[in-house]
Short mmCIF file of C-alpha atoms in Angstrom, two decimals:
data_model
loop_
_atom_site.label_atom_id
_atom_site.label_comp_id
_atom_site.label_asym_id
_atom_site.label_seq_id
_atom_site.Cartn_x
_atom_site.Cartn_y
_atom_site.Cartn_z
CA MET A 1 34.94 -67.55 51.74
CA SER A 2 32.19 -64.85 51.19
CA SER A 3 30.68 -63.41 54.33
CA LEU A 4 27.37 -64.44 52.89
CA ASN A 5 27.97 -67.98 53.45
CA LEU A 6 29.17 -67.39 57.07
CA LYS A 7 26.98 -67.51 60.22
CA ILE A 8 26.50 -64.66 62.18
CA ASP A 9 28.46 -65.01 65.62
CA LYS A 10 25.49 -64.27 67.95
CA PRO A 11 27.30 -64.67 71.23
CA ILE A 12 30.09 -62.23 70.26
CA LEU A 13 27.45 -59.97 68.70
CA ILE A 14 25.68 -59.97 71.91
CA TYR A 15 28.89 -59.28 73.78
CA GLY A 16 29.48 -56.14 71.74
CA VAL A 17 26.10 -54.93 71.71
CA LEU A 18 25.87 -55.13 75.64
CA SER A 19 29.36 -53.62 75.97
CA SER A 20 28.32 -50.76 73.74
CA ILE A 21 25.02 -50.14 75.76
CA LEU A 22 27.02 -50.20 79.06
CA PHE A 23 29.54 -47.67 77.90
CA SER A 24 26.72 -45.68 76.32
CA PHE A 25 25.00 -45.61 79.49
CA ILE A 26 28.17 -44.37 81.77
CA LEU A 27 28.91 -41.76 79.29
CA PHE A 28 25.50 -40.29 78.91
CA ASN A 29 24.88 -40.48 82.62
CA ASN A 30 28.21 -39.67 84.30
CA ILE A 31 29.93 -37.40 81.44
CA GLY A 32 27.54 -35.82 78.88
CA GLU A 33 25.67 -36.37 75.71
CA ARG A 34 28.63 -35.42 73.51
CA HIS A 35 30.74 -38.09 74.76
CA LEU A 36 27.89 -40.35 74.06
CA TYR A 37 27.80 -39.00 70.32
CA VAL A 38 31.76 -39.51 70.14
CA PHE A 39 31.41 -42.92 71.36
CA LEU A 40 28.46 -43.89 68.75
CA ILE A 41 30.66 -42.32 66.04
CA GLY A 42 33.46 -44.28 67.05
CA ILE A 43 31.11 -47.61 66.59
CA GLY A 44 30.48 -46.20 63.19
CA LEU A 45 34.03 -45.67 62.51
CA GLY A 46 34.83 -49.14 63.42
CA VAL A 47 32.24 -50.99 61.29
CA SER A 48 33.31 -48.88 58.23
CA LEU A 49 37.09 -49.56 58.83
CA TYR A 50 36.48 -53.34 59.31
CA HIS A 51 33.86 -53.76 56.60
CA ALA A 52 35.99 -52.01 54.13
CA SER A 53 38.99 -53.40 55.24
CA PHE A 54 40.29 -49.86 55.20
CA GLY A 55 43.81 -49.74 56.35
CA PHE A 56 46.92 -47.62 55.27
CA THR A 57 49.43 -50.29 55.99
CA GLY A 58 48.47 -53.18 53.46
CA GLY A 59 47.43 -50.34 50.88
CA TRP A 60 50.76 -48.61 50.90
CA ARG A 61 52.49 -52.09 50.75
CA SER A 62 50.38 -53.38 47.96
CA PHE A 63 51.60 -50.28 46.02
CA ILE A 64 55.27 -50.38 47.15
CA GLU A 65 55.58 -54.14 46.46
CA LYS A 66 53.14 -54.58 43.45
CA ARG A 67 52.29 -51.15 42.45
CA ASP A 68 48.57 -51.98 43.04
CA SER A 69 47.30 -48.55 43.54
CA SER A 70 43.58 -49.40 44.35
CA PHE A 71 43.91 -48.62 48.12
CA LEU A 72 46.01 -45.53 47.61
CA ARG A 73 43.32 -44.15 45.07
CA SER A 74 40.84 -44.67 47.70
CA GLN A 75 42.58 -43.05 50.48
CA LEU A 76 43.34 -39.93 47.98
CA ILE A 77 39.62 -39.82 47.18
CA MET A 78 38.72 -40.00 51.08
CA LEU A 79 41.29 -36.92 51.65
CA GLY A 80 39.86 -35.13 48.58
CA LEU A 81 36.33 -35.18 50.03
CA ALA A 82 37.73 -34.55 53.46
CA VAL A 83 39.49 -31.35 52.27
CA ILE A 84 36.37 -29.95 50.54
CA ILE A 85 34.02 -30.52 53.80
CA PHE A 86 36.70 -29.66 56.37
CA SER A 87 37.81 -26.77 54.56
CA VAL A 88 34.27 -25.23 54.52
CA PHE A 89 33.46 -25.88 58.22
CA ILE A 90 36.83 -25.50 60.17
CA ASN A 91 36.67 -22.32 62.11
CA THR A 92 32.87 -22.14 61.62
CA LYS A 93 30.30 -22.68 64.40
CA SER A 94 29.31 -26.53 65.24
CA PHE A 95 25.84 -27.64 64.67
CA ILE A 96 25.82 -29.49 67.72
CA TYR A 97 27.32 -27.04 70.66
CA ASP A 98 28.09 -23.32 70.89
CA GLY A 99 31.64 -23.00 69.77
CA ASN A 100 33.82 -23.10 66.70
CA MET A 101 35.53 -26.13 65.49
CA ILE A 102 39.12 -26.05 65.12
CA GLY A 103 41.54 -28.12 62.68
CA ALA A 104 44.52 -30.33 63.42
CA ILE A 105 47.30 -27.74 63.18
CA ALA A 106 50.77 -28.80 64.20
CA PRO A 107 54.33 -27.43 63.81
CA VAL A 108 56.29 -28.57 60.74
CA GLY A 109 59.62 -29.45 62.04
CA MET A 110 62.37 -32.32 62.69
CA SER A 111 60.09 -34.05 65.09
CA VAL A 112 57.36 -34.80 62.49
CA ILE A 113 60.01 -35.78 59.95
CA ALA A 114 61.51 -38.01 62.24
CA GLY A 115 58.26 -39.21 64.02
CA SER A 116 56.30 -39.94 60.75
CA PHE A 117 59.37 -41.65 59.14
CA ILE A 118 59.48 -43.80 62.10
CA PHE A 119 55.74 -44.57 62.05
CA GLY A 120 55.66 -45.31 58.37
CA PHE A 121 58.66 -48.00 58.91
CA ALA A 122 57.10 -49.30 61.97
CA MET A 123 53.54 -49.84 60.79
CA GLN A 124 54.70 -52.42 58.10
CA LEU A 125 56.31 -54.12 61.03
CA GLY A 126 53.45 -53.93 63.62
CA GLY A 127 50.86 -54.88 60.65
CA GLY A 128 48.58 -51.87 61.12
CA CYS A 129 48.59 -47.99 61.54
CA GLY A 130 46.65 -46.19 64.29
CA SER A 131 43.22 -46.76 63.32
CA GLY A 132 44.32 -50.12 61.76
CA THR A 133 45.57 -51.60 65.02
CA LEU A 134 42.47 -50.50 66.58
CA PHE A 135 40.19 -52.12 64.11
CA THR A 136 42.13 -55.23 63.72
CA ALA A 137 42.79 -55.74 67.55
CA GLY A 138 38.84 -55.10 68.03
CA SER A 139 38.09 -57.88 65.45
CA GLY A 140 39.91 -60.67 67.56
CA ASN A 141 43.35 -60.48 66.14
CA LEU A 142 45.70 -61.47 69.10
CA LYS A 143 48.91 -60.41 67.32
CA MET A 144 47.41 -56.91 67.19
CA VAL A 145 46.63 -56.92 70.73
CA VAL A 146 50.17 -57.33 71.25
CA THR A 147 50.83 -54.52 68.72
CA LEU A 148 48.35 -52.29 70.58
CA VAL A 149 50.20 -53.13 73.93
CA PHE A 150 53.68 -51.90 72.58
CA PHE A 151 51.86 -49.11 70.96
CA ILE A 152 50.92 -47.55 74.13
CA LEU A 153 54.20 -48.51 75.77
CA GLY A 154 56.06 -46.41 72.60
CA SER A 155 53.51 -43.45 73.07
CA LEU A 156 54.57 -43.27 76.68
CA ILE A 157 58.55 -43.21 76.17
CA GLY A 158 57.78 -40.85 73.05
CA SER A 159 55.98 -38.55 75.68
CA TYR A 160 58.97 -38.62 77.97
CA HIS A 161 61.28 -37.46 75.14
CA PHE A 162 58.80 -35.24 73.44
CA ASP A 163 60.41 -31.96 74.93
CA PHE A 164 63.77 -33.07 73.20
CA TRP A 165 61.96 -33.57 69.84
CA THR A 166 59.84 -30.45 69.91
CA LYS A 167 62.77 -28.24 70.50
CA LEU A 168 64.52 -29.30 67.35
CA PRO A 169 64.43 -26.92 64.38
CA SER A 170 60.95 -26.14 63.35
CA LEU A 171 59.28 -23.90 60.90
CA GLY A 172 56.23 -23.67 63.29
CA SER A 173 52.50 -24.26 62.42
CA ILE A 174 51.85 -23.56 58.87
CA SER A 175 48.29 -23.53 58.07
CA LEU A 176 47.04 -23.08 54.39
CA LEU A 177 43.82 -21.16 55.54
CA ASP A 178 45.94 -18.78 57.12
CA TYR A 179 47.46 -17.50 53.71
CA PHE A 180 44.84 -18.41 51.42
CA SER A 181 40.81 -18.39 51.35
CA LYS A 182 38.73 -21.49 51.72
CA ILE A 183 38.31 -21.91 48.08
CA GLN A 184 41.94 -21.33 47.29
CA THR A 185 43.09 -23.82 49.89
CA ILE A 186 40.50 -26.52 48.59
CA LEU A 187 41.80 -25.97 45.01
CA ILE A 188 45.57 -25.98 45.94
CA GLN A 189 44.98 -29.34 47.99
CA LEU A 190 42.73 -30.80 45.34
CA ILE A 191 45.29 -30.30 42.50
CA LEU A 192 47.87 -31.85 44.75
CA LEU A 193 45.89 -34.80 45.17
CA LEU A 194 44.60 -35.24 41.66
CA ALA A 195 48.45 -35.16 40.67
CA LEU A 196 49.44 -37.79 43.35
CA TYR A 197 46.19 -39.74 41.97
CA SER A 198 47.52 -39.55 38.20
CA LEU A 199 51.05 -40.50 39.24
CA ILE A 200 50.09 -43.57 41.30
CA SER A 201 47.77 -44.55 38.52
CA LYS A 202 50.55 -44.14 35.72
CA LEU A 203 52.91 -46.14 37.72
CA ASP A 204 50.65 -49.02 38.36
CA PHE A 205 49.68 -49.00 34.77
CA ASN A 206 53.28 -48.88 33.78
CA LYS A 207 53.87 -52.02 36.11
CA ASN A 208 50.86 -54.02 35.53
CA GLN A 209 49.79 -53.10 31.89
CA LYS A 210 46.12 -52.49 33.09
CA ILE A 211 44.32 -50.21 35.42
CA ASN A 212 40.52 -50.27 36.33
CA HIS A 213 39.50 -47.15 38.15
CA ARG A 214 36.41 -48.92 38.98
CA ASP A 215 38.17 -51.50 40.99
CA ILE A 216 37.56 -49.30 44.26
CA THR A 217 33.67 -49.34 43.71
CA THR A 218 33.51 -53.10 43.70
CA SER A 219 33.59 -55.20 47.02
CA ALA A 220 35.79 -58.41 47.16
CA SER A 221 32.94 -60.54 47.08
CA VAL A 222 29.17 -60.24 46.78
CA PHE A 223 28.43 -56.78 48.57
CA ASN A 224 26.31 -57.04 51.71
CA PHE A 225 25.84 -53.69 53.70
CA VAL A 226 25.65 -55.64 56.95
CA LYS A 227 27.94 -58.48 56.65
CA GLY A 228 30.35 -56.78 54.63
CA PRO A 229 32.43 -56.45 52.62
CA TRP A 230 32.14 -53.23 51.55
CA PRO A 231 33.90 -51.71 48.44
CA LEU A 232 36.82 -49.35 49.24
CA ILE A 233 35.04 -46.18 47.97
CA LEU A 234 32.27 -46.92 50.47
CA GLY A 235 34.63 -46.98 53.43
CA SER A 236 36.21 -43.59 52.16
CA ILE A 237 32.72 -41.98 52.02
CA SER A 238 31.75 -43.30 55.33
CA LEU A 239 35.01 -42.36 57.27
CA VAL A 240 34.62 -39.08 55.92
CA PHE A 241 30.96 -38.90 57.06
CA PHE A 242 31.83 -39.88 60.33
CA SER A 243 34.84 -37.64 60.75
CA PHE A 244 32.81 -34.84 59.79
CA PHE A 245 30.29 -35.53 62.62
CA MET A 246 33.37 -36.02 64.94
CA MET A 247 34.40 -32.63 64.17
CA GLN A 248 30.84 -31.25 65.00
CA VAL A 249 30.44 -32.96 68.16
CA ALA A 250 34.24 -33.00 69.51
CA GLY A 251 35.01 -29.67 68.08
CA HIS A 252 38.38 -31.10 66.59
CA PRO A 253 39.06 -33.66 63.90
CA TRP A 254 39.08 -37.46 64.79
CA SER A 255 42.24 -38.54 66.18
CA VAL A 256 43.50 -41.80 67.94
CA THR A 257 46.90 -41.86 69.29
CA PHE A 258 46.69 -39.37 72.20
CA ALA A 259 44.69 -41.81 74.28
CA PHE A 260 47.26 -44.35 73.77
CA GLY A 261 49.83 -42.39 75.68
CA LEU A 262 47.30 -41.27 78.10
CA TRP A 263 46.64 -44.93 78.86
CA GLY A 264 50.09 -45.60 79.15
CA ALA A 265 50.95 -42.98 81.41
CA LYS A 266 48.03 -43.87 83.80
CA ILE A 267 49.41 -47.26 83.96
CA ALA A 268 52.77 -45.86 84.78
CA ASN A 269 51.24 -43.62 87.37
CA PHE A 270 49.41 -46.63 88.89
CA ILE A 271 52.91 -48.45 89.30
CA GLY A 272 54.50 -45.65 91.03
CA ILE A 273 56.37 -43.73 88.30
CA ASN A 274 56.03 -40.03 88.39
CA VAL A 275 54.73 -39.39 84.96
CA GLU A 276 53.37 -35.72 85.98
CA SER A 277 56.73 -34.62 86.32
CA TRP A 278 57.52 -35.20 82.59
CA SER A 279 56.99 -31.75 80.48
CA TYR A 280 54.70 -33.30 77.99
CA TRP A 281 52.26 -34.36 80.99
CA GLN A 282 52.38 -30.87 82.33
CA LEU A 283 50.92 -29.28 79.25
CA SER A 284 47.85 -27.81 79.47
CA TYR A 285 45.31 -30.72 78.23
CA PRO A 286 47.52 -33.43 78.86
CA SER A 287 47.92 -32.76 82.41
CA ILE A 288 44.15 -32.57 83.08
CA ALA A 289 43.48 -35.63 81.23
CA LEU A 290 46.04 -37.61 83.37
CA GLU A 291 44.16 -36.31 86.61
CA ASN A 292 40.66 -36.81 84.82
CA SER A 293 38.60 -40.35 84.54
CA VAL A 294 39.96 -41.83 81.25
CA LEU A 295 36.34 -42.02 80.05
CA ALA A 296 36.25 -38.09 80.15
CA ASP A 297 38.93 -38.01 77.33
CA PRO A 298 37.13 -38.13 74.10
CA THR A 299 39.93 -39.89 72.33
CA THR A 300 39.68 -42.52 74.41
CA VAL A 301 35.91 -42.70 74.17
CA SER A 302 36.17 -43.01 70.21
CA ASN A 303 39.03 -45.61 70.39
CA ILE A 304 36.64 -47.65 72.54
CA GLY A 305 33.79 -47.35 70.08
CA ILE A 306 36.12 -48.17 67.06
CA ILE A 307 37.25 -51.70 69.09
CA LEU A 308 33.38 -52.32 69.89
CA GLY A 309 32.52 -51.41 66.36
CA ALA A 310 34.92 -53.48 64.60
CA LEU A 311 33.82 -56.43 67.07
CA ILE A 312 30.40 -56.10 66.29
CA ALA A 313 31.04 -55.81 62.42
CA SER A 314 33.40 -58.94 62.80
CA ALA A 315 30.59 -61.05 64.60
CA LEU A 316 27.97 -59.88 61.96
CA SER A 317 30.58 -61.05 59.12
CA GLY A 318 30.99 -64.29 60.97
CA LYS A 319 34.81 -63.98 60.67
CA ILE A 320 35.44 -63.19 64.27
CA SER A 321 35.81 -67.00 65.16
CA LYS A 322 38.83 -67.34 63.24
CA PHE A 323 41.06 -67.42 65.77
CA SER A 324 44.74 -68.44 64.99
CA LYS A 325 47.74 -69.24 66.48
CA ILE A 326 50.56 -66.65 66.45
CA ASN A 327 54.42 -67.59 65.92
CA LYS A 328 57.21 -66.14 67.73
CA LYS A 329 58.36 -63.87 64.74
CA LEU A 330 55.05 -62.33 64.34
CA ILE A 331 54.99 -61.41 68.22
CA LEU A 332 58.39 -59.76 67.74
CA ALA A 333 57.27 -58.00 64.78
CA ALA A 334 54.12 -56.96 66.59
CA MET A 335 56.05 -55.69 69.54
CA LEU A 336 58.67 -53.93 67.56
CA GLY A 337 56.39 -52.18 65.17
CA GLY A 338 53.78 -51.33 68.05
CA PHE A 339 56.65 -49.99 70.22
CA LEU A 340 58.21 -47.76 67.12
CA MET A 341 54.64 -46.81 65.90
CA GLY A 342 53.70 -45.09 69.38
CA TYR A 343 56.99 -43.37 69.70
CA GLY A 344 56.81 -41.92 66.18
CA ALA A 345 53.08 -40.94 66.50
CA ARG A 346 54.05 -38.96 69.59
CA LEU A 347 56.68 -37.17 68.03
CA ALA A 348 54.96 -36.47 64.96
CA PHE A 349 51.75 -34.91 66.65
CA GLY A 350 49.65 -38.21 65.46
CA CYS A 351 49.06 -41.14 63.24
CA ASN A 352 47.64 -41.38 59.89
CA ILE A 353 44.37 -40.19 61.20
CA GLY A 354 45.23 -37.44 63.57
CA ALA A 355 48.32 -36.19 61.34
CA LEU A 356 47.93 -37.27 57.82
CA PHE A 357 43.84 -37.34 57.52
CA GLY A 358 43.20 -34.65 59.94
CA GLY A 359 46.30 -32.57 59.09
CA ILE A 360 45.79 -32.55 55.26
CA ALA A 361 41.62 -31.93 55.97
CA SER A 362 42.40 -28.94 57.98
CA GLY A 363 45.14 -27.45 55.35
CA SER A 364 47.87 -27.84 57.61
CA LEU A 365 51.39 -28.42 56.26
CA HIS A 366 52.58 -30.95 58.66
CA GLY A 367 49.80 -33.27 57.31
CA TRP A 368 51.56 -33.38 53.99
CA VAL A 369 55.20 -33.49 55.46
CA TRP A 370 53.84 -36.67 57.45
CA PHE A 371 52.28 -38.16 54.44
CA LEU A 372 55.96 -38.03 52.50
CA PHE A 373 58.17 -39.08 55.17
CA ALA A 374 55.66 -42.09 56.51
CA PHE A 375 55.56 -43.24 52.93
CA LEU A 376 59.27 -43.07 52.66
CA GLY A 377 59.53 -45.08 56.05
CA SER A 378 57.04 -47.49 54.66
CA VAL A 379 59.29 -47.96 51.82
CA ILE A 380 62.12 -49.04 54.18
CA GLY A 381 60.02 -51.04 56.51
CA VAL A 382 58.53 -53.25 53.63
CA LYS A 383 61.78 -54.54 52.90
CA PHE A 384 62.72 -54.99 56.42
CA ARG A 385 59.13 -56.59 57.07
CA LYS A 386 60.55 -59.66 55.26
CA PHE A 387 62.66 -60.81 58.16
CA PHE A 388 59.41 -61.28 60.33
CA TYR A 389 56.61 -62.21 57.91
CA MET B 1 42.82 -68.07 71.67
CA LYS B 2 39.28 -66.96 71.69
CA LEU B 3 38.89 -67.26 75.40
CA ILE B 4 42.41 -65.33 75.72
CA TYR B 5 41.28 -62.67 73.55
CA PHE B 6 37.84 -61.97 75.36
CA PHE B 7 39.56 -62.32 78.78
CA ILE B 8 41.86 -59.32 77.79
CA ILE B 9 39.20 -57.39 76.29
CA THR B 10 36.95 -57.81 79.03
CA LEU B 11 39.57 -57.04 81.40
CA PHE B 12 40.27 -53.88 79.63
CA PHE B 13 36.99 -52.63 79.69
CA GLY B 14 36.76 -53.43 83.46
CA VAL B 15 39.85 -51.40 84.14
CA LEU B 16 38.49 -48.50 82.19
CA ILE B 17 35.20 -48.42 84.24
CA PHE B 18 37.02 -49.26 87.61
CA GLU B 19 39.36 -45.96 86.86
CA HIS B 20 36.29 -43.91 85.94
CA ASN B 21 34.66 -44.58 89.09
CA ASN B 22 37.89 -44.09 91.09
CA LYS B 23 38.94 -40.97 89.30
CA GLY B 24 35.50 -39.36 88.56
CA VAL B 25 35.08 -36.26 85.81
CA PHE B 26 36.24 -33.15 87.26
CA TYR B 27 36.44 -31.37 84.05
CA ASN B 28 34.78 -31.96 80.67
CA PRO B 29 37.20 -31.60 78.07
CA LEU B 30 34.37 -31.18 75.38
CA PHE B 31 33.80 -27.42 76.87
CA HIS B 32 36.69 -25.51 75.50
CA GLU B 33 37.29 -22.01 74.60
CA GLU B 34 39.34 -20.52 71.94
CA GLY B 35 42.36 -18.22 72.05
CA GLY B 36 45.42 -19.94 73.35
CA ASN B 37 49.15 -19.06 73.76
CA SER B 38 52.16 -21.17 72.25
CA ILE B 39 52.25 -23.49 75.03
CA ASN B 40 48.64 -24.67 74.52
CA SER B 41 49.27 -24.47 70.92
CA ILE B 42 51.20 -28.06 71.36
CA ALA B 43 49.24 -28.95 74.18
CA MET B 44 47.01 -31.39 72.28
CA PRO B 45 49.36 -32.75 69.61
CA CYS B 46 47.17 -35.41 68.01
CA GLY B 47 44.59 -33.41 66.51
CA LEU B 48 42.59 -33.39 70.13
CA GLY B 49 41.68 -29.94 70.02
CA GLY B 50 45.13 -30.21 68.69
CA SER B 51 46.79 -27.12 68.21
CA LYS B 52 46.26 -23.52 67.91
CA ASN B 53 43.64 -21.08 69.28
CA HIS B 54 42.66 -23.37 71.69
CA ASN B 55 42.76 -22.96 75.44
CA HIS B 56 41.14 -24.85 78.51
CA LYS B 57 39.62 -23.27 81.56
#
């Protein structure tokens, strides 16, 4: 049924708006205005993800199973836009604060290969990637709340093993911006993305005998900006738009999964596990984040924004009230998928947002390696998923 | 199911605020400085100031 025919769920909308006001008040008064901006950007990301149904998991599965390339094409367009904008602004002064913005650059090694493969496999079981888990959990999907809980647990265990994985062979951090000019970096990456776009379009055409490149510019039903659904291309553009402001405010690209490990570590600490003795939680920022208020962590703040943004968007669409019972097999898939995603994300220096999107947009080779091995993992995951779904 | 969902999400928000009140903010991570060493280069692996040339006071 089209969202236009569904009534706005006012009680849930009021809950979402009041919760957003409460967090805005706390962040602005107790921490700082930049945390408030991060939160508001998170809400924008949550609304965009929900209204455009912008998930990597389903899109990759559609392509693997049916060679339907529409989601993948919109993701490649998003990456192309991000590459152009991020490459220009990385290592330049922010408009918002007096300091340089940095990219998401991480080492290319066994940990990224193993972690991204595990993540790609697991996201097909869990039913969502890093951002996908957040926005679906925020929009009333109880199964995804289970995925999120086990995502947190997996991230915690991943942080315990982090030292082992990062000592495995690695080429170190490789940023194209260190070897090429900004223009060259943009051109190299755009050519790669264009080649991928052509390849998946050809595979789609060969299988389905037709391809309509304008399918990403039209929404599934009558377009409505407030109630959704949005066309995929609007999702791509708005995610790049909000990510750009995230970088301007936070000083680094949008990321998701660091917060999951942090939440897990704080819970573990609370129940008496000595997380501080783990080498990961002795690193510079993680040790600070563990001691600090959880709301001081910008990734946590943007994640709360995404959850509330998705909640507000789903109340506007009138679809939030469609709560359904979930069966044991799906719960098992959510537990297994969530746990492995959390573990994989920790080894791979992030998820589809922090590593793939942020990495490629920043010109880091680890983003491309993450893309390749997560996709291969998804190919296996799609086959394995049939035992549960 | 709807009640369970909203109980969980409200509990989650409540715990975040409770933890914030207990811990307080002794350091604002959005004030950072450039120039880190190899340890700091993997200090924030998930993009969060992620990676290189990044240090915390």
